[in-house]
Coordinates of C-alpha atoms and ligand atoms in Angstrom, one line a residue:
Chain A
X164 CA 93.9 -25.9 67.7
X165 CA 97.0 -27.3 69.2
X166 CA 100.5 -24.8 68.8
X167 CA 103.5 -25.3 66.3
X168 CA 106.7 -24.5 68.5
X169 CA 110.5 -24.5 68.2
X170 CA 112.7 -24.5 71.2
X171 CA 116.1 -24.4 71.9
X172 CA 117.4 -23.5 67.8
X173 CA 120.8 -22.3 68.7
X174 CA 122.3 -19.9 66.3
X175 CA 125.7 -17.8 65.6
X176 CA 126.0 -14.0 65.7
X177 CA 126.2 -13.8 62.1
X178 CA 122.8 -15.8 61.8
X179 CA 123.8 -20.1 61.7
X180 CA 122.5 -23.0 63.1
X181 CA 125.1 -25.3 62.0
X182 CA 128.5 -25.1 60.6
X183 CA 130.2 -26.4 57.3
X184 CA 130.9 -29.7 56.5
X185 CA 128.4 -32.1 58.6
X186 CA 129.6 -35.4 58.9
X187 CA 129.5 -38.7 60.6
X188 CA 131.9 -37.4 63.1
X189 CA 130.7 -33.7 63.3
X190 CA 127.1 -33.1 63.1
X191 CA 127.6 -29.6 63.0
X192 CA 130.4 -29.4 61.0
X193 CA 133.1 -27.1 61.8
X194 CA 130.6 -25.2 64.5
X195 CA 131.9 -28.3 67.0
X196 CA 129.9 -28.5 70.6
X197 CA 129.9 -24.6 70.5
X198 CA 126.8 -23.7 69.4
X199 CA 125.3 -26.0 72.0
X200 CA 127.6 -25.9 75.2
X201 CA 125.0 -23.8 77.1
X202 CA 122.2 -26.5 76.3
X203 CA 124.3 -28.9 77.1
X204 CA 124.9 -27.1 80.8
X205 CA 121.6 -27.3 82.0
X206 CA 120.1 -29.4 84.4
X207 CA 117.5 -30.2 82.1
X208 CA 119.5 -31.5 79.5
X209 CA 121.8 -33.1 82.2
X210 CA 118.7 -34.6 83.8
X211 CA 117.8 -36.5 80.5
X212 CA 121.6 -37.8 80.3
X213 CA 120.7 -39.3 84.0
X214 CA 123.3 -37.1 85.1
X215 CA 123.3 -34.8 88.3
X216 CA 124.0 -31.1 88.6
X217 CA 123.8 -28.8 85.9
X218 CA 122.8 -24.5 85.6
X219 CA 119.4 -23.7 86.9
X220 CA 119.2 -19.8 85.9
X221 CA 117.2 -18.6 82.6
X222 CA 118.8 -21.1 80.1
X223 CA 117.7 -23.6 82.0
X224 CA 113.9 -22.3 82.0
X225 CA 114.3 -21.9 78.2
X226 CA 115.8 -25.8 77.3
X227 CA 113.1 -26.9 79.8
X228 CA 110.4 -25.8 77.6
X229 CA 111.3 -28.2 74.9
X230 CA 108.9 -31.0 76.3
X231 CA 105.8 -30.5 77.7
X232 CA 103.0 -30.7 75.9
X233 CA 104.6 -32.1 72.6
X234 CA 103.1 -34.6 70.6
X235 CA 105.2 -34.8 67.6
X236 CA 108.1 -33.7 65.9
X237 CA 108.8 -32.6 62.3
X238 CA 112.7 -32.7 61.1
X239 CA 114.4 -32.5 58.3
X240 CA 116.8 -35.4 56.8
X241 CA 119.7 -32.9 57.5
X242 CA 118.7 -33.3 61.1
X243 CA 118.0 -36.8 61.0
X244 CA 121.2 -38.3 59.4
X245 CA 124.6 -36.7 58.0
X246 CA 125.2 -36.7 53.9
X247 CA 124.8 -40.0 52.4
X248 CA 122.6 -41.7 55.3
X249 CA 119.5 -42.1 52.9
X250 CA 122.0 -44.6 51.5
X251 CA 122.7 -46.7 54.9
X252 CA 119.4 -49.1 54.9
X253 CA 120.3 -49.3 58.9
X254 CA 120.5 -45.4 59.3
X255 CA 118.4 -45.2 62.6
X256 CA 119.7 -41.3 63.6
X257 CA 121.8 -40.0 66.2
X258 CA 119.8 -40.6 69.0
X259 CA 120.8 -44.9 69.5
X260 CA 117.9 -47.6 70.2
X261 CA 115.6 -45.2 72.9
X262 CA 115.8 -41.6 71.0
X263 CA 115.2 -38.4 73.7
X264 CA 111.7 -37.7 71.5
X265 CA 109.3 -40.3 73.3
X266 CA 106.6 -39.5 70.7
X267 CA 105.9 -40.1 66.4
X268 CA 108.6 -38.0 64.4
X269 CA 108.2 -37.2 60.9
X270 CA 111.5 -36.9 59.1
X271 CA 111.0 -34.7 55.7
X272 CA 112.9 -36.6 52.9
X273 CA 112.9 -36.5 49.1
X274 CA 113.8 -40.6 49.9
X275 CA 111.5 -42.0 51.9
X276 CA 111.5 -45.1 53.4
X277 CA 109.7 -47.7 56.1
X278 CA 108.5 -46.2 59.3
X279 CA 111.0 -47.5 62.0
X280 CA 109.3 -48.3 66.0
X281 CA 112.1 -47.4 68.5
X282 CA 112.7 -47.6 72.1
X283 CA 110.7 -45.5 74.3
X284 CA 107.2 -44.4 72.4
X285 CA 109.4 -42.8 69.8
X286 CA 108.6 -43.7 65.8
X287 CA 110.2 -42.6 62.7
X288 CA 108.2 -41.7 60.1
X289 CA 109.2 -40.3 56.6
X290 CA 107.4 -37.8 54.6
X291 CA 108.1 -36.5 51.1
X292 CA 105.3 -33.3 51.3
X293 CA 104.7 -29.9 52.0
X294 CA 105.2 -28.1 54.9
X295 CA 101.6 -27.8 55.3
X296 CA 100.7 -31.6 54.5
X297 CA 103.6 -32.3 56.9
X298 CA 101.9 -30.6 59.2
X299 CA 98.3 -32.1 59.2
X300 CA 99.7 -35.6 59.6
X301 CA 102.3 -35.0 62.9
X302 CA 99.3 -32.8 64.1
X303 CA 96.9 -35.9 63.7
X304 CA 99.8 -38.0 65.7
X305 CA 99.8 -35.6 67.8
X306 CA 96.4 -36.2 69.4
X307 CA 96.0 -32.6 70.3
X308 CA 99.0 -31.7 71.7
X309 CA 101.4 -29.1 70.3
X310 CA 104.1 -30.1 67.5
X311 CA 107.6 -29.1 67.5
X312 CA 109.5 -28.4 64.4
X313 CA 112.7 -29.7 65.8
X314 CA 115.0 -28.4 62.9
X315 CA 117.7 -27.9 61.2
X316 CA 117.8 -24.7 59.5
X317 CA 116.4 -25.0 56.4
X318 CA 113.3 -27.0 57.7
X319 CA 112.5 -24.5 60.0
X320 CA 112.9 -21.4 57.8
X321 CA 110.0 -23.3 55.3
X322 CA 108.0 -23.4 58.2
X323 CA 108.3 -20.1 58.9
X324 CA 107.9 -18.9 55.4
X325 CA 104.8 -20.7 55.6
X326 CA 103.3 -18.9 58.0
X327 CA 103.1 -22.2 60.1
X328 CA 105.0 -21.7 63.5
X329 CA 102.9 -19.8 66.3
X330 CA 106.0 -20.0 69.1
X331 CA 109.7 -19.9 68.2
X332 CA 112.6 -19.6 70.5
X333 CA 116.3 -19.3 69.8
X334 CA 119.4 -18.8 71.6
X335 CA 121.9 -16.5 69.8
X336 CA 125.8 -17.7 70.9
X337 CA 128.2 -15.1 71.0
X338 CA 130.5 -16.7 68.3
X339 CA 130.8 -15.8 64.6
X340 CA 130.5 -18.8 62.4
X341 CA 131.4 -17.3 59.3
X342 CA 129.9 -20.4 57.3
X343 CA 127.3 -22.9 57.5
X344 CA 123.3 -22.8 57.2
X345 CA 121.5 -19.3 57.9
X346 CA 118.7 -19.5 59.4
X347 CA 117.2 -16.2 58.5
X348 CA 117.2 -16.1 55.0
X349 CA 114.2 -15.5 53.0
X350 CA 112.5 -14.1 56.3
X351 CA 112.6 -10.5 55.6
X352 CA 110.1 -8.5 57.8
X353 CA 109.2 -11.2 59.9
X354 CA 109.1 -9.2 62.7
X355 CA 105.6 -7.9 61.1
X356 CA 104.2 -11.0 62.2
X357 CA 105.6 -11.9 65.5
X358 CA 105.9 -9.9 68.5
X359 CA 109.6 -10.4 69.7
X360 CA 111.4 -10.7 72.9
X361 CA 114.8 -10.1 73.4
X362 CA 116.5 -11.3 77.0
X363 CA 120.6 -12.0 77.8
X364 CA 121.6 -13.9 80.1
X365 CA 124.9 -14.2 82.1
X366 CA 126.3 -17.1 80.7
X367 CA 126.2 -14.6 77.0
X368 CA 123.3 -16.2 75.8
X369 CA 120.7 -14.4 74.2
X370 CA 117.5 -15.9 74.1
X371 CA 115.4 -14.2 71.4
X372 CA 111.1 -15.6 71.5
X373 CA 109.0 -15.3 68.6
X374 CA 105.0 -15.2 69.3
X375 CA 102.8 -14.8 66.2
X376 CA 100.7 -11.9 66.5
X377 CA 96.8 -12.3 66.3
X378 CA 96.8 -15.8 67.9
Chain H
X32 CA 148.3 4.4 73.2
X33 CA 145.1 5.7 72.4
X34 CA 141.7 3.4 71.5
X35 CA 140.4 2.6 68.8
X36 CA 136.4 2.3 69.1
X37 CA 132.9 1.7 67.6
X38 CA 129.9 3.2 69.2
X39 CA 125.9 2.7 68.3
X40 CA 126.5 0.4 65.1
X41 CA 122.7 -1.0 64.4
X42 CA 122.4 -4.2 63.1
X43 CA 119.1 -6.6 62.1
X44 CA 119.2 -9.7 63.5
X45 CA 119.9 -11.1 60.3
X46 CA 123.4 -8.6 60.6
X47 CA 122.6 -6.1 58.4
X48 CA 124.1 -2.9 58.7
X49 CA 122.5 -0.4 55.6
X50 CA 119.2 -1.9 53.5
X51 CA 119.2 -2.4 50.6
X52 CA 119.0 1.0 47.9
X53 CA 120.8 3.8 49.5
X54 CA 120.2 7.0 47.9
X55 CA 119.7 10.4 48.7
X56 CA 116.4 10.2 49.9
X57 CA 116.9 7.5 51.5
X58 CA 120.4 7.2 53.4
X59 CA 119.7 4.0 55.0
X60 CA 117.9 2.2 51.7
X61 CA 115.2 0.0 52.3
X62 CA 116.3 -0.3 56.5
X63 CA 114.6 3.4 56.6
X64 CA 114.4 4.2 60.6
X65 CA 113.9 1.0 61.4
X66 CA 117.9 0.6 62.6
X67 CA 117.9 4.1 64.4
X68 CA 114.4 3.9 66.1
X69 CA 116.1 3.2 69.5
X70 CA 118.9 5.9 69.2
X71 CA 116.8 8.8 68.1
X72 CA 114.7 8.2 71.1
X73 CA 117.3 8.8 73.3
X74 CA 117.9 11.8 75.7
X75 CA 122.2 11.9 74.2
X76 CA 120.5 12.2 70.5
X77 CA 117.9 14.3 71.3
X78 CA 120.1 17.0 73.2
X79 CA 122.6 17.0 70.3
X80 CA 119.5 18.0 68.3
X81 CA 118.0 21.0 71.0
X82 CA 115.1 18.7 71.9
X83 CA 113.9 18.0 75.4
X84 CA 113.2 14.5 76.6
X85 CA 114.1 11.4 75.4
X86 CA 114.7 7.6 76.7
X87 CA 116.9 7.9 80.2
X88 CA 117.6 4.3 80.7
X89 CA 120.3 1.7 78.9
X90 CA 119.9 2.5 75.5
X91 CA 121.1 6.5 76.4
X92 CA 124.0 5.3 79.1
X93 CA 125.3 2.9 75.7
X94 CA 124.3 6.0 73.0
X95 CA 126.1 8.7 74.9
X96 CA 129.6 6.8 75.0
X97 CA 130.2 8.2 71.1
X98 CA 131.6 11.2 72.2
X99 CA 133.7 11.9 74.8
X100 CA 137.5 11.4 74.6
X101 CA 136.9 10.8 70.4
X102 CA 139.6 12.8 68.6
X103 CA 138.7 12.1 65.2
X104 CA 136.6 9.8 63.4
X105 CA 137.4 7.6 60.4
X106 CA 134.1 6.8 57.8
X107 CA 133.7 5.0 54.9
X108 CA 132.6 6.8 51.5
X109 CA 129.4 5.1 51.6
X110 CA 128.8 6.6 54.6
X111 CA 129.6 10.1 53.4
X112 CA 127.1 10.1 51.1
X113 CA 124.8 8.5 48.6
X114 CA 126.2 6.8 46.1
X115 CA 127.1 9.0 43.0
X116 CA 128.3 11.7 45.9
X117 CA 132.0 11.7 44.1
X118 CA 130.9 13.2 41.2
X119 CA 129.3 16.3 43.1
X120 CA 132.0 18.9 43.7
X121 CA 129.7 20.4 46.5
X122 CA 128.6 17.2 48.2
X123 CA 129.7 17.8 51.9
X124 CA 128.1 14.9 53.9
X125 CA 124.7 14.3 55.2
X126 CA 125.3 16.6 58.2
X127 CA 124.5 20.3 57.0
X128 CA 126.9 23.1 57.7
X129 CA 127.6 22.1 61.3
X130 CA 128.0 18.1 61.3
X131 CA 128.0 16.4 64.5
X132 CA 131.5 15.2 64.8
X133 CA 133.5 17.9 65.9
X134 CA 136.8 16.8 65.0
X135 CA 138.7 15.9 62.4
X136 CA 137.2 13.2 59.9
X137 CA 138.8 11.5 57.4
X138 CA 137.0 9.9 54.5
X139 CA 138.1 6.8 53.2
X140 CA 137.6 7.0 49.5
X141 CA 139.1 5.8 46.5
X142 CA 138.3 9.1 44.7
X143 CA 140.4 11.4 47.2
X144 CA 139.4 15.7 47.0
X145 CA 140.5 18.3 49.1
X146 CA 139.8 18.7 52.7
X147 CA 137.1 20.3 54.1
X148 CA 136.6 22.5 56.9
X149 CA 133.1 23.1 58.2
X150 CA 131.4 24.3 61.1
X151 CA 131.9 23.5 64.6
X152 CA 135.1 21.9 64.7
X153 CA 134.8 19.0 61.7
X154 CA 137.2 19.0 59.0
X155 CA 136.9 16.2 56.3
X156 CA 139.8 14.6 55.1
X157 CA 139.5 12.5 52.3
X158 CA 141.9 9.7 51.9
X159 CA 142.8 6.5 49.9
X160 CA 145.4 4.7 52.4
X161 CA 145.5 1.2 53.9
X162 CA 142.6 0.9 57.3
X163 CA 146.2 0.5 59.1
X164 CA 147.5 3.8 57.5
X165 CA 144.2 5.9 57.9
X166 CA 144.6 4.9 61.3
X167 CA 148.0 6.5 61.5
X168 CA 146.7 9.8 60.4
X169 CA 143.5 10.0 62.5
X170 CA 145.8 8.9 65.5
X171 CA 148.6 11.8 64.6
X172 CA 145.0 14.3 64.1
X173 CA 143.5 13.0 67.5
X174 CA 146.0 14.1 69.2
X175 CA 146.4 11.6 71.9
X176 CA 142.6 10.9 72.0
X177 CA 140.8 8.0 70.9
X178 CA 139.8 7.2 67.1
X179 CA 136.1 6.2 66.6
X180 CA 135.6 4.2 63.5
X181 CA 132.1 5.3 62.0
X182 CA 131.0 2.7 59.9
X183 CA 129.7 1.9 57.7
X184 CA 129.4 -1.8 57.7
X185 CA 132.6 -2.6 54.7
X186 CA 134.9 0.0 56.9
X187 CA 134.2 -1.3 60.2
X188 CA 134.7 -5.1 58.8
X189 CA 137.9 -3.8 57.5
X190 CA 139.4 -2.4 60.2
X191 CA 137.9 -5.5 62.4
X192 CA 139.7 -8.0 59.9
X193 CA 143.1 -5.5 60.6
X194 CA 143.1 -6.3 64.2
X195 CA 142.8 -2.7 64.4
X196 CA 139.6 -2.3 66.8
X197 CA 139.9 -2.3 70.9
X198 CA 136.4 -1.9 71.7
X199 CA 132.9 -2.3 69.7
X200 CA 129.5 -1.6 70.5
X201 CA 127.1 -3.1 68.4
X202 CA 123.2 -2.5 68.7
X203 CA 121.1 -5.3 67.5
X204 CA 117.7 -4.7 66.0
X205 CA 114.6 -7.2 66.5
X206 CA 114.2 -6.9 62.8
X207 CA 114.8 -9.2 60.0
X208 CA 116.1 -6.8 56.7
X209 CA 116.7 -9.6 54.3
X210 CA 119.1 -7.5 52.4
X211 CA 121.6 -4.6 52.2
X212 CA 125.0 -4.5 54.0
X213 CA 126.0 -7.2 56.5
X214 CA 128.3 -6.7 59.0
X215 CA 129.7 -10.1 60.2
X216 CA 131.1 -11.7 57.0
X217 CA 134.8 -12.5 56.6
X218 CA 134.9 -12.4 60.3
X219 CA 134.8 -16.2 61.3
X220 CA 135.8 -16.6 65.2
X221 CA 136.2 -13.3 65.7
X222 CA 135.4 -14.5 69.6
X223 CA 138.7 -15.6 69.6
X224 CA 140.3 -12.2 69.8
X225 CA 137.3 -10.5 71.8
X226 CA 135.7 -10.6 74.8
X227 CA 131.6 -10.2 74.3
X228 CA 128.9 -9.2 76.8
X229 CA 125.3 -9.3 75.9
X230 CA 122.8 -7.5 77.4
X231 CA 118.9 -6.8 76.2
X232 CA 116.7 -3.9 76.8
X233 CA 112.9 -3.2 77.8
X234 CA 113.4 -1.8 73.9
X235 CA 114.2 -5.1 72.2
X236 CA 117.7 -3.8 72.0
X237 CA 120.0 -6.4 72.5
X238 CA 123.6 -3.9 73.1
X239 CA 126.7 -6.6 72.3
X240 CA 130.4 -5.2 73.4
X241 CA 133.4 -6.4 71.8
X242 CA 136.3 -5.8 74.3
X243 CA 139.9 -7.2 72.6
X244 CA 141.8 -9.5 75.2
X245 CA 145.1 -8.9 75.9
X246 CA 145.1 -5.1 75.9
Ligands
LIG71 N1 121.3 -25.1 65.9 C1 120.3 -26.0 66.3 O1 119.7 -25.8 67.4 C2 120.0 -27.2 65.4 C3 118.8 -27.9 65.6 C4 118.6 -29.0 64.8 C5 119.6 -29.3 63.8 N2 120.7 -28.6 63.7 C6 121.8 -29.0 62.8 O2 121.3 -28.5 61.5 C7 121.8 -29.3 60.5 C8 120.7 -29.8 59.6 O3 120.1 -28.6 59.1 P1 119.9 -28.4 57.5 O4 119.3 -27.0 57.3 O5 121.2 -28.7 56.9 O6 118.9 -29.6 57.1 P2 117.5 -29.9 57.6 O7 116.6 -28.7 57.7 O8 117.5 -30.8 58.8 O9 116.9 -30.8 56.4 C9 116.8 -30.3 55.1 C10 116.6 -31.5 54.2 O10 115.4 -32.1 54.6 C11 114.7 -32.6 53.4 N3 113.5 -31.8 53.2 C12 113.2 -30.5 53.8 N4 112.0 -30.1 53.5 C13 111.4 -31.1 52.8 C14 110.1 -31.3 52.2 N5 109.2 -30.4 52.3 N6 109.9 -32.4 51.5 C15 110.9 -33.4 51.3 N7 112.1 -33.3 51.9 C16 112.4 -32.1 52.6 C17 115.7 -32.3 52.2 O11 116.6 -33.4 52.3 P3 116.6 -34.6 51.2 O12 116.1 -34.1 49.8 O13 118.1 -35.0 51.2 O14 115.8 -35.8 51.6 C18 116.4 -31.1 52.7 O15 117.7 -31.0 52.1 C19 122.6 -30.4 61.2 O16 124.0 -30.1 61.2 C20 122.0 -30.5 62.5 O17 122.9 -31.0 63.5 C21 121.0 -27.5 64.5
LIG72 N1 124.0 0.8 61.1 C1 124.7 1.8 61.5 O1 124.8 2.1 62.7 C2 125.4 2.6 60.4 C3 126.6 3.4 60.7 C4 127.2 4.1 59.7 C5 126.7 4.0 58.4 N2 125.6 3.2 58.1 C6 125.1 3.1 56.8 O2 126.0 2.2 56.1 C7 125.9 2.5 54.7 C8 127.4 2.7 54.2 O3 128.1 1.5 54.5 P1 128.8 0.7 53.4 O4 129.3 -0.5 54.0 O5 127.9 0.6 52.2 O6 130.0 1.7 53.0 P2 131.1 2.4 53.8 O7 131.7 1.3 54.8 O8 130.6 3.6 54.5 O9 132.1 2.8 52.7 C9 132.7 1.8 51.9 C10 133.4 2.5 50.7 O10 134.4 3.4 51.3 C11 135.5 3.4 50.4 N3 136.7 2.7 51.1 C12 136.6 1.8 52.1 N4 137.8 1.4 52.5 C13 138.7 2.1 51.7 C14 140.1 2.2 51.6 N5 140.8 1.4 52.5 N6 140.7 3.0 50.7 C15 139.9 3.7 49.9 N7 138.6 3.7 49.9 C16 138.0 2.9 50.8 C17 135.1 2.7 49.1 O11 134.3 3.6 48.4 P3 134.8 4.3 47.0 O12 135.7 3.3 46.3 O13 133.5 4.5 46.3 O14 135.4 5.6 47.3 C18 134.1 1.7 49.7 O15 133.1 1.2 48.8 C19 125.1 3.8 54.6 O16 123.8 3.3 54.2 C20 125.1 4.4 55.9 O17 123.9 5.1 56.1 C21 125.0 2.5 59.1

């Protein structure tokens, strides 16, 4: 059976993924670019910008893993839009007419709507189900490749809770947040189920992987 | 002047400090071990306690930075004992008859008793002063050396929120607690004021330093 992974979830010291007050202009609220300026730093993210240069150490071998062998995406509205987009019919996400996904995503919603065909093999879908039902359809799309649950926070921590994910990586920031969306609770004793590697790298990230045990 | 400094604080990576349901058989709540694992392996805790062996590598070169050039040490009551402790006129700490400090203590409390001179060098002081004026007094005790603040988590955030803390190690735990006392709240962008170095271990310990700038 084909993997559920999650690459590249930046989070805060003190435990979030994104910062108060999302908005049109700030989709991680007061958290600005910092949760993601090392992401953002590395030839593979550069690459996919069409732009040259960029690190090429052990951040750069963990954003690079975000690709291969994906076949979908699950996200979550909070992702997908900031407050108030279910209300903009011509909402089409952050990502402009050719999105960086190249495959179906499912977008979880309590409103869904039409399924919208972009530029680039990428297609919106939207899903009002359970984590679980979610799941069986993107893995259908999926054709037997792996699916990525692409976030945010609260998403992924159903997922977890679920039992769901077999691969999760996320790069702690050295910055304390103070306020935002945690994205550890409700997960206490996960470590019971995962085997869990810890590595720091010099740019004072540390990348912390998550592999379910008995896999 | 002298430092002030924080040595071996265990955190989960959810930034817990103490579980949940201290008591008297069980000093760290629900956490049991699971905080200390690393640090009782090592050679520094081992010695202290007459045993041979013990882990050699990073974990000990971090652990064995408590104690030299400490002069006194400042704790918080719910590190002194369980809770009910104030209302046992022969409670005198976890330690036994010869606690490991070896210097002066001082007890921040809001139910003040006498001091108490044990074994070995320790004397507990209990006071109910101000982080900035406790400091005052452990600084006049210590002589000249450095002042350690012991934890536990509500102390140390205290004396962090003060501006009162030069240098902080802080040991994080690849486990998720869920609940008890967390260390990082009330301390949004606390980066601003450190300098932080991460570095992981072959034992999942990730060791984070908090070095102030400007000092
Ligand atoms: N740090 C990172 O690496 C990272 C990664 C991705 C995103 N982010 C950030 O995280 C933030 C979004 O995260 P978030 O936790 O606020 O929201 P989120 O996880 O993206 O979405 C949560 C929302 O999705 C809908 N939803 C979730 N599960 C559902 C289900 N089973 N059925 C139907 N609807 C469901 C609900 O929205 P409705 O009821 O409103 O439809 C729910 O409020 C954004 O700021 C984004 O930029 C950060
Ligand atoms: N993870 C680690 O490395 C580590 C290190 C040390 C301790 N611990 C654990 O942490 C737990 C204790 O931490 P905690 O956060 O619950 O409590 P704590 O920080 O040890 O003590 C807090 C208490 O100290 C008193 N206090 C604090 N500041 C004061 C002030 N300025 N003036 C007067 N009184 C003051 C108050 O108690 P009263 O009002 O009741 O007097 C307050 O409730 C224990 O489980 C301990 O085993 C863990």
């Amino acid at each position: 059976m084909s993997d559920v992974r999650i690459h590249n979830l930046a989070i805060s010291l003190d435990g979030f993924a994104t910062g108060d007050g999302q908005a049109l202009d700030s989709p991680f609220g007061h958290a600005g670019e910092r949760l993601h300026e090392w992401f953002v730093s590395t030839r593979f993210f550069r690459a996919a910008d069409g732009l040259p240069g960029g690190t090429f150490g052990a951040d750069n071998a963990f954003a690079e893993r975000h690709e291969p062998g994906i076949g979908a995406e699950i996200m979550g509205a909070g992702k997908f839009g900031p407050p108030g987009w279910h209300d903009d019919p011509d909402w089409k996400g952050w990502w402009g007419p050719t999105p960086p996904f190249h495959t179906p995503v499912f977008v979880l919603t309590h409103r869904p709507r039409p399924s919208i065909d972009m530029e680039g093999g990428t297609t919106y879908h939207f899903l009002d189900a359970t984590p679980n039902d979610a799941l069986e359809q993107a893995r259908e799309a999926a054709d037997g490749a792996d699916v990525r649950i692409g976030g945010g926070p609260t998403v992924v921590r159903s997922f977890l809770a679920a039992g769901l994910v077999d691969h999760m990586h996320v790069a702690q920031v050295p910055i304390v947040l103070g306020r935002g969306v945690r994205l550890w609770d409700g997960l206490e004793s996960l470590e019971e189920t995962y085997d869990i590697e810890a590595v720091s790298t010099p740019s004072g990230i540390t990348h912390l992987t998550f592999t379910a045990k008995n896999r």
